[in-house]
Short mmCIF file of C-alpha atoms in Angstrom, two decimals:
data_model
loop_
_atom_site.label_atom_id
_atom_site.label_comp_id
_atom_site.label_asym_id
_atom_site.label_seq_id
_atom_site.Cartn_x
_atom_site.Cartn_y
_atom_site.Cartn_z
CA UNK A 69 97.31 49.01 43.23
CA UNK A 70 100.31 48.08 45.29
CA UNK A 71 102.27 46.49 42.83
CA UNK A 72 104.61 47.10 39.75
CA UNK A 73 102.99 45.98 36.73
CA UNK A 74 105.23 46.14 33.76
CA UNK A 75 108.18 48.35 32.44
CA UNK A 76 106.41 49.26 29.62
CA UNK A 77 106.90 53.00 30.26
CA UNK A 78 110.11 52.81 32.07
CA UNK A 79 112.39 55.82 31.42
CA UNK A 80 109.58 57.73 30.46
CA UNK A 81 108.00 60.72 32.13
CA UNK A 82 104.47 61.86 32.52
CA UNK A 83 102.23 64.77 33.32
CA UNK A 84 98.76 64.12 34.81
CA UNK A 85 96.48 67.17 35.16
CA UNK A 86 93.44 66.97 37.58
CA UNK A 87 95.14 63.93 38.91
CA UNK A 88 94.23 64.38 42.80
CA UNK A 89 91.49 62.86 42.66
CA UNK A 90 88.90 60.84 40.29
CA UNK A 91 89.84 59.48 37.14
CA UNK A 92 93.13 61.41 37.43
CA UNK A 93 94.48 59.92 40.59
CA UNK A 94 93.78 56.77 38.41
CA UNK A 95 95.20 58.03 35.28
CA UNK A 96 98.59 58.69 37.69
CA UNK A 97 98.59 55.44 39.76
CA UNK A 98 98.35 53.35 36.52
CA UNK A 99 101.53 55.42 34.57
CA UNK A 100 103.19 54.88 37.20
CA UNK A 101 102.34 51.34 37.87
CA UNK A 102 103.67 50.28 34.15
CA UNK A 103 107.29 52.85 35.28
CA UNK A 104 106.38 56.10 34.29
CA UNK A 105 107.83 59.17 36.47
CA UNK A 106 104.43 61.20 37.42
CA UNK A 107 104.08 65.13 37.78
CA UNK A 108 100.74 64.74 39.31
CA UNK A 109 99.13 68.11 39.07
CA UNK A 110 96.34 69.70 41.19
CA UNK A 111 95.31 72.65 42.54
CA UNK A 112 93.28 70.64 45.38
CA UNK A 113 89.96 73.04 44.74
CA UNK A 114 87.72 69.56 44.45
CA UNK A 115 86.82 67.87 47.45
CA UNK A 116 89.27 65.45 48.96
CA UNK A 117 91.38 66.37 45.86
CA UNK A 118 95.37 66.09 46.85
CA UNK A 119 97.92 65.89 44.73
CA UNK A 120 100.26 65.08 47.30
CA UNK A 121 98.47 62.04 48.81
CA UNK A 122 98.73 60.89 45.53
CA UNK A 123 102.47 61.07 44.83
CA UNK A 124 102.54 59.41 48.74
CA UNK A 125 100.39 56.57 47.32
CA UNK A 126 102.74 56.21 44.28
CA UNK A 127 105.94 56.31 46.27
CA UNK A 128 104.48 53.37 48.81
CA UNK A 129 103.88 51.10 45.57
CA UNK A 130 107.53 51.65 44.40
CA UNK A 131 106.70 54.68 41.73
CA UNK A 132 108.14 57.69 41.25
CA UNK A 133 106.30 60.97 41.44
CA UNK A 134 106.14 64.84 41.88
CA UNK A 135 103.40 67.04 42.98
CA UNK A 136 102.85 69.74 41.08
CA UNK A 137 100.36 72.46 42.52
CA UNK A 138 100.16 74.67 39.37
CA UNK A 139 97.27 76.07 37.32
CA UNK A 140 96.47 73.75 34.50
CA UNK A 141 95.73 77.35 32.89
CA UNK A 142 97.58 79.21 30.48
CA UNK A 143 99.36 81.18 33.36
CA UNK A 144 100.62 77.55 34.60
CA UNK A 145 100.72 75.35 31.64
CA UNK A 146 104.56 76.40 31.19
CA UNK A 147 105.38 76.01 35.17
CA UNK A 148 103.90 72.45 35.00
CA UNK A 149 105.81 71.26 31.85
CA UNK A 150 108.97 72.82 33.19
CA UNK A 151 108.57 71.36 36.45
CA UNK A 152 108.38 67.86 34.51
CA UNK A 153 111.44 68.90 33.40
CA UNK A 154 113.87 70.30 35.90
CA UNK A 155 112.56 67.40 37.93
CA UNK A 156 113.17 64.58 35.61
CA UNK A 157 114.53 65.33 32.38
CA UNK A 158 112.18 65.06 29.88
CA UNK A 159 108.84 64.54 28.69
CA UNK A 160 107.01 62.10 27.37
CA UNK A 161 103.42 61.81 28.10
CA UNK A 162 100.92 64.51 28.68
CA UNK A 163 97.18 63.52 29.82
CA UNK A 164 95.02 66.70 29.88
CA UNK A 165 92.68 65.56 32.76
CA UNK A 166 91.65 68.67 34.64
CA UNK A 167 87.99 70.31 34.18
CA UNK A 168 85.96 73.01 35.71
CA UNK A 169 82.44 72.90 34.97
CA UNK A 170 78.97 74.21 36.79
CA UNK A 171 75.26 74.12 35.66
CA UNK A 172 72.76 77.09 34.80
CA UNK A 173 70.49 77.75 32.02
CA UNK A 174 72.66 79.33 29.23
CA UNK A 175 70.33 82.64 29.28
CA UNK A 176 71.57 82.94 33.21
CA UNK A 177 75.30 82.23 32.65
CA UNK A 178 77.81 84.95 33.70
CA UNK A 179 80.57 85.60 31.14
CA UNK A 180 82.97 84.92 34.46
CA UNK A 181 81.63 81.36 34.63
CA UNK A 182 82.60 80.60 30.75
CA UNK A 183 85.57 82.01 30.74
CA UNK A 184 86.49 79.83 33.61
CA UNK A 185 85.02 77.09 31.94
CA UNK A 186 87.03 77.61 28.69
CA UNK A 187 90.23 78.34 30.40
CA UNK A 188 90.86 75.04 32.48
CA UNK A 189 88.73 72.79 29.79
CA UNK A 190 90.07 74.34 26.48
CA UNK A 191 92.37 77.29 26.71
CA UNK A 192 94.60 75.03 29.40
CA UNK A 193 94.39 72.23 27.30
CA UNK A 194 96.03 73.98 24.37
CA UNK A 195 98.16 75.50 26.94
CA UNK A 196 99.63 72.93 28.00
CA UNK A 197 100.23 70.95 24.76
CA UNK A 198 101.84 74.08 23.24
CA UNK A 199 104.61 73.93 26.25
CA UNK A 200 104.78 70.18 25.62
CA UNK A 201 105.12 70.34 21.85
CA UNK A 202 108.48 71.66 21.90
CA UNK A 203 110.96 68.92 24.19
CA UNK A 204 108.53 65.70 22.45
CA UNK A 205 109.17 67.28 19.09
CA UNK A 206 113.02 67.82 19.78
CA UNK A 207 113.10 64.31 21.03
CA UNK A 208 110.87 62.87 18.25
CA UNK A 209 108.31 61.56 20.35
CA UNK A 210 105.44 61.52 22.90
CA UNK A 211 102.02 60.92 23.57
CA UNK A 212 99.05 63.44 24.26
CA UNK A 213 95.55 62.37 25.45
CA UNK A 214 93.14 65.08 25.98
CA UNK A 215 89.95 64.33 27.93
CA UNK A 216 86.55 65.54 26.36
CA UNK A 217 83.31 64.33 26.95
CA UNK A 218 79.52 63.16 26.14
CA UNK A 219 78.72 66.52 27.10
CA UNK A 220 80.39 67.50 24.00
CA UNK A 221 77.30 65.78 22.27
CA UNK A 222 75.05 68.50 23.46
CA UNK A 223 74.02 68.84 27.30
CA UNK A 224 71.21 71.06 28.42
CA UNK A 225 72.20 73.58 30.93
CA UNK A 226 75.80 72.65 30.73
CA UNK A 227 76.39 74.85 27.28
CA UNK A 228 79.98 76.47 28.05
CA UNK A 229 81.45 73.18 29.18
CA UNK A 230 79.79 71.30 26.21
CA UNK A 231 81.79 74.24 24.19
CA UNK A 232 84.98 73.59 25.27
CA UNK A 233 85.08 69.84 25.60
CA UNK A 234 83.79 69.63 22.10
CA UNK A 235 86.60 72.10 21.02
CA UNK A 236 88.74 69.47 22.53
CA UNK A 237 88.04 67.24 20.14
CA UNK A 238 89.30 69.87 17.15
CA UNK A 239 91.96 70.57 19.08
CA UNK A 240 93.33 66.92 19.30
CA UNK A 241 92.72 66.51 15.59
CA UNK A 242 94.86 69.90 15.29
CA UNK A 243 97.37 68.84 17.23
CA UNK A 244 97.99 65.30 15.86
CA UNK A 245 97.90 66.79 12.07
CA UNK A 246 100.66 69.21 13.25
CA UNK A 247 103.04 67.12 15.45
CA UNK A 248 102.56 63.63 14.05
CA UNK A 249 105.54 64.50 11.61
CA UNK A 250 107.80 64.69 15.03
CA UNK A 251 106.50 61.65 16.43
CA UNK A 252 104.11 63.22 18.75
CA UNK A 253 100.33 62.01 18.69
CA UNK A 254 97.44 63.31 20.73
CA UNK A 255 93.71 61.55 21.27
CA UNK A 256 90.93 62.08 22.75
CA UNK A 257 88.84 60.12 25.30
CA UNK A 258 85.37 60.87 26.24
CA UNK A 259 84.98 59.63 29.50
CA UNK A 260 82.05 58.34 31.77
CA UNK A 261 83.10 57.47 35.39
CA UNK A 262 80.91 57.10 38.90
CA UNK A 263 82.41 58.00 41.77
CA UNK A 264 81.78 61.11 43.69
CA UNK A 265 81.60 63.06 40.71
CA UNK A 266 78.55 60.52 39.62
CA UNK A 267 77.08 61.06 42.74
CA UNK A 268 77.35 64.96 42.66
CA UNK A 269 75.84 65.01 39.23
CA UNK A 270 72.62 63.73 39.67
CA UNK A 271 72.02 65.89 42.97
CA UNK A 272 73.14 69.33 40.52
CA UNK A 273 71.55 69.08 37.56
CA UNK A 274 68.08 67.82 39.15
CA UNK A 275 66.36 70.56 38.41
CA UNK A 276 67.42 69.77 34.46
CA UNK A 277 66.92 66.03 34.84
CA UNK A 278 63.84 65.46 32.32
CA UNK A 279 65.21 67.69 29.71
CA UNK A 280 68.71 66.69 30.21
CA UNK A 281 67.07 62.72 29.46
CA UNK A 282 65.15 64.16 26.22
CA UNK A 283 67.98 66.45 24.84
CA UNK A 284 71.43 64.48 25.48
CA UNK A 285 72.51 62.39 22.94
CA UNK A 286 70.61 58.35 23.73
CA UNK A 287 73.57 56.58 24.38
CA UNK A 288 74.96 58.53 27.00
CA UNK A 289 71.07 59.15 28.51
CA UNK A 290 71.04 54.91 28.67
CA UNK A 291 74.33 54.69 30.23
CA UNK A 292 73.96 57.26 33.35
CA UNK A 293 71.31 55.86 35.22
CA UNK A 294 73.01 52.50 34.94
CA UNK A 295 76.46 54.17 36.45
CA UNK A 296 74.58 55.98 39.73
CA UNK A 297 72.49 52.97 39.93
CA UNK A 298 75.43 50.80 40.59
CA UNK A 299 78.98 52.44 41.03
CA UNK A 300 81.25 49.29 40.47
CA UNK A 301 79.78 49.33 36.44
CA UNK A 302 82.24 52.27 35.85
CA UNK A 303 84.60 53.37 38.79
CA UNK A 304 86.63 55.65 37.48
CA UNK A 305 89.84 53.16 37.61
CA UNK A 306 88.52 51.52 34.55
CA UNK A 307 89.05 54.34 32.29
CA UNK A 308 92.70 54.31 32.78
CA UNK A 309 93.76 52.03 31.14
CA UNK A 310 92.85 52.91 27.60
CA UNK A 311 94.32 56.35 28.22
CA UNK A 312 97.74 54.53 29.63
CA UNK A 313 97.31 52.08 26.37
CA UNK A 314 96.72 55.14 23.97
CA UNK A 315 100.56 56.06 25.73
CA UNK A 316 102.52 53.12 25.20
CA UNK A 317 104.21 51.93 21.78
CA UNK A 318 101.28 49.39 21.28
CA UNK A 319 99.18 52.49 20.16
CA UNK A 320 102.06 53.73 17.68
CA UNK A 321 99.86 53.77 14.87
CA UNK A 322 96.75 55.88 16.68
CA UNK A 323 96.75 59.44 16.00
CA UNK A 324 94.20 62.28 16.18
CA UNK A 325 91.16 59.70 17.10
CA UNK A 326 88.63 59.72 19.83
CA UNK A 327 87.05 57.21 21.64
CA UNK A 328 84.47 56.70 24.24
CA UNK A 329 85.22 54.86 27.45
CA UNK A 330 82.87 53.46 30.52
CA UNK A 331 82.90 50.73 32.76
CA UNK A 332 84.41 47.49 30.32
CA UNK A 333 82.82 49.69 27.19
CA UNK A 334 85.72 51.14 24.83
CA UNK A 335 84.41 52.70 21.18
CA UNK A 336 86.32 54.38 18.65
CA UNK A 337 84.36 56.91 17.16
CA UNK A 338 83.73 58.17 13.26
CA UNK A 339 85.46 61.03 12.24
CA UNK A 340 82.83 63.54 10.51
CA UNK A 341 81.95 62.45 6.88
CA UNK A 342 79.20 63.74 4.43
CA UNK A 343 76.47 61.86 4.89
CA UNK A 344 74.53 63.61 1.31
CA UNK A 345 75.66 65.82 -1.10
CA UNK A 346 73.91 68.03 -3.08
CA UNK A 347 75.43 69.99 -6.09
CA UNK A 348 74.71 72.07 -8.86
CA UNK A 349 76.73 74.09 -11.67
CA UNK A 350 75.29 77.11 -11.19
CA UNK A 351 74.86 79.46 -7.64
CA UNK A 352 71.79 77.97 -5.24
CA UNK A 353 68.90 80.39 -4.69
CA UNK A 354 66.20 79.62 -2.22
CA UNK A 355 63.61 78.66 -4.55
CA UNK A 356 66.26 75.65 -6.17
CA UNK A 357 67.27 74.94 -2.39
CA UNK A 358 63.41 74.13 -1.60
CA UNK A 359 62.81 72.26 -4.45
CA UNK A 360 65.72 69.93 -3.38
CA UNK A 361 67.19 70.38 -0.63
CA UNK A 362 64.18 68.58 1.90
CA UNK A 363 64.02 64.94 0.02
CA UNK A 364 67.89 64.89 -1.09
CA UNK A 365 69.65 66.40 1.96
CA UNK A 366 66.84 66.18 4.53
CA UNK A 367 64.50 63.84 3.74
CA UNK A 368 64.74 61.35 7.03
CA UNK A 369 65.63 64.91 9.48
CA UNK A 370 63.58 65.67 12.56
CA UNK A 371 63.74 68.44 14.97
CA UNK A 372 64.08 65.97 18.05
CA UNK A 373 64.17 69.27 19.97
CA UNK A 374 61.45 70.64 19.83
CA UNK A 375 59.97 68.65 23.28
CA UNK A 376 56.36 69.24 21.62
CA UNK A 377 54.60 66.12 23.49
CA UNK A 378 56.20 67.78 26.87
CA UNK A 379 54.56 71.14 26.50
CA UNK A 380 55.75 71.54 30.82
CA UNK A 381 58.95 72.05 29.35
CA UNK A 382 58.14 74.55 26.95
CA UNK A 383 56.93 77.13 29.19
CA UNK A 384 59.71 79.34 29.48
CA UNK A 385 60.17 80.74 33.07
CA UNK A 386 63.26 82.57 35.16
CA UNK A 387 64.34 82.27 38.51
#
């Protein structure tokens, strides 16, 4: 990208976390390409992950940026707003990008690997939007997009991370209920991008590759092979702009929404409603419950979980 695309977001100024590398260095580029200033934060623990190449790759297209090397925890969520703001003013956008995730069976999983999990992926999140809240609600605007995931869905051996990217999701319903009145609003995107991280994925979780195909929700179980198959169906460029879109005053009327994104694929997803309702006017017992509650509330249900014609995979065993 070595050109200026539009002035859409001129004067306005953005904060990228997880942006030195992946579908963050994209996220950056892209903001800055359509005027944004970019605080591109990383803390350069990935590999080839730099958020100062970046900012060098933004300033050669004629874009302004700032590195920003802090935490995207809840011990650096208030350096990397203020830096955003000693640096250039104000604030205006805020894409939580950055994630920290690893894969083990959830009976093996130390309580030092999900807190680290929830503190980048859902603790920093929240972090970071409760620094941001206050100069876009004193200036009566700004846009939030929090990254969450398939793996939100439900994704063998990848529990913790699953937790927090689903809690994502609350949280960006939270946070648009709370600050839409200021003319802030905050959505989610649930991401699926090749790249290295494509490439890395299918090495790691081998070892969880059948169950992970049996137990992940079938849309995202079609789509994967497809993306390490062939990495030009979904680079991670082409999630960007949907998350730049969600930013810009063409989105003015989206608030506290999610929506999947992959390759040329963009859904907006249902919010939860009740499928069946059952009522009575009197307290439910257990006997009234299974007189009822299997052909009104449950008729169609299955246990899809259960993995009984793959009896291999319910032996249990420990390393």
């Amino acid at each position: 990208m070595d050109i200026k695309l539009s002035d859409r977001l001129a004067g306005q100024v953005a904060i990228v976390t997880g942006a030195g590398g992946g579908i963050g260095r994209e996220h950056a580029r892209l903001l800055a390409a359509h005027g944004a200033k970019v605080v591109v934060n990383d803390i350069g623990v990935r590999k080839s992950a730099d958020a100062h190449s970046v900012v060098q790759e933004i300033k050669e297209s004629g874009g302004e940026a700032v590195a920003s090397t802090d935490s995207a925890t809840w011990s650096g969520a208030e350096a990397i707003v203020n830096q955003a703001l000693e640096t250039y003013g104000r604030l205006d956008i805020l894409v939580n990008n950055a994630m920290v995730g690893h894969y083990c069976d959830l009976w093996d999983e130390a309580e030092s690997q999900y807190d680290a999990t929830m503190d980048v992926n859902l603790k920093g999140y929240f972090a970071l939007v409760r620094h941001a809240a206050v100069p876009m609600a004193e200036q009566g605007s700004g846009a939030i997009v929090n990254t969450s995931s398939a793996s939100g869905y439900g994704h063998p051996a990848h529990s913790s991370y699953s937790t927090a990217k689903e809690g994502v999701v609350g949280l960006t319903r939270a946070v648009a209920a709370e600050l839409g009145r200021f003319g802030v609003r905050c959505n989610a995107i649930r991401p699926q991008a090749s790249g290295q991280s494509g490439a890395d994925y299918a090495v790691t979780t081998a070892k969880w590759t059948k169950l992970i195909s049996l137990g992940m929700h079938p849309r995202t179980v079609s789509v994967l092979p497809r993306m390490l198959a062939d990495p030009e169906l979904s680079p991670p460029r082409k999630i960007s702009p949907l998350v730049v879109w969600l930013c810009t005053e063409a989105a003015a009327n989206i608030n506290g929404r999610t929506f999947e994104v992959w390759g040329n694929t963009i859904c907006l997803l249902s919010e939860p409603e009740p499928l069946r309702t059952l009522t009575s006017d009197h307290d439910w017992d257990l006997d009234q419950l299974d007189a009822l509650a299997p052909t009104v509330l449950a008729a169609d249900l299955e246990n899809r979980f259960t993995l009984l014609d793959h009896p291999d995979l319910r032996v249990f065993t420990r390393d």
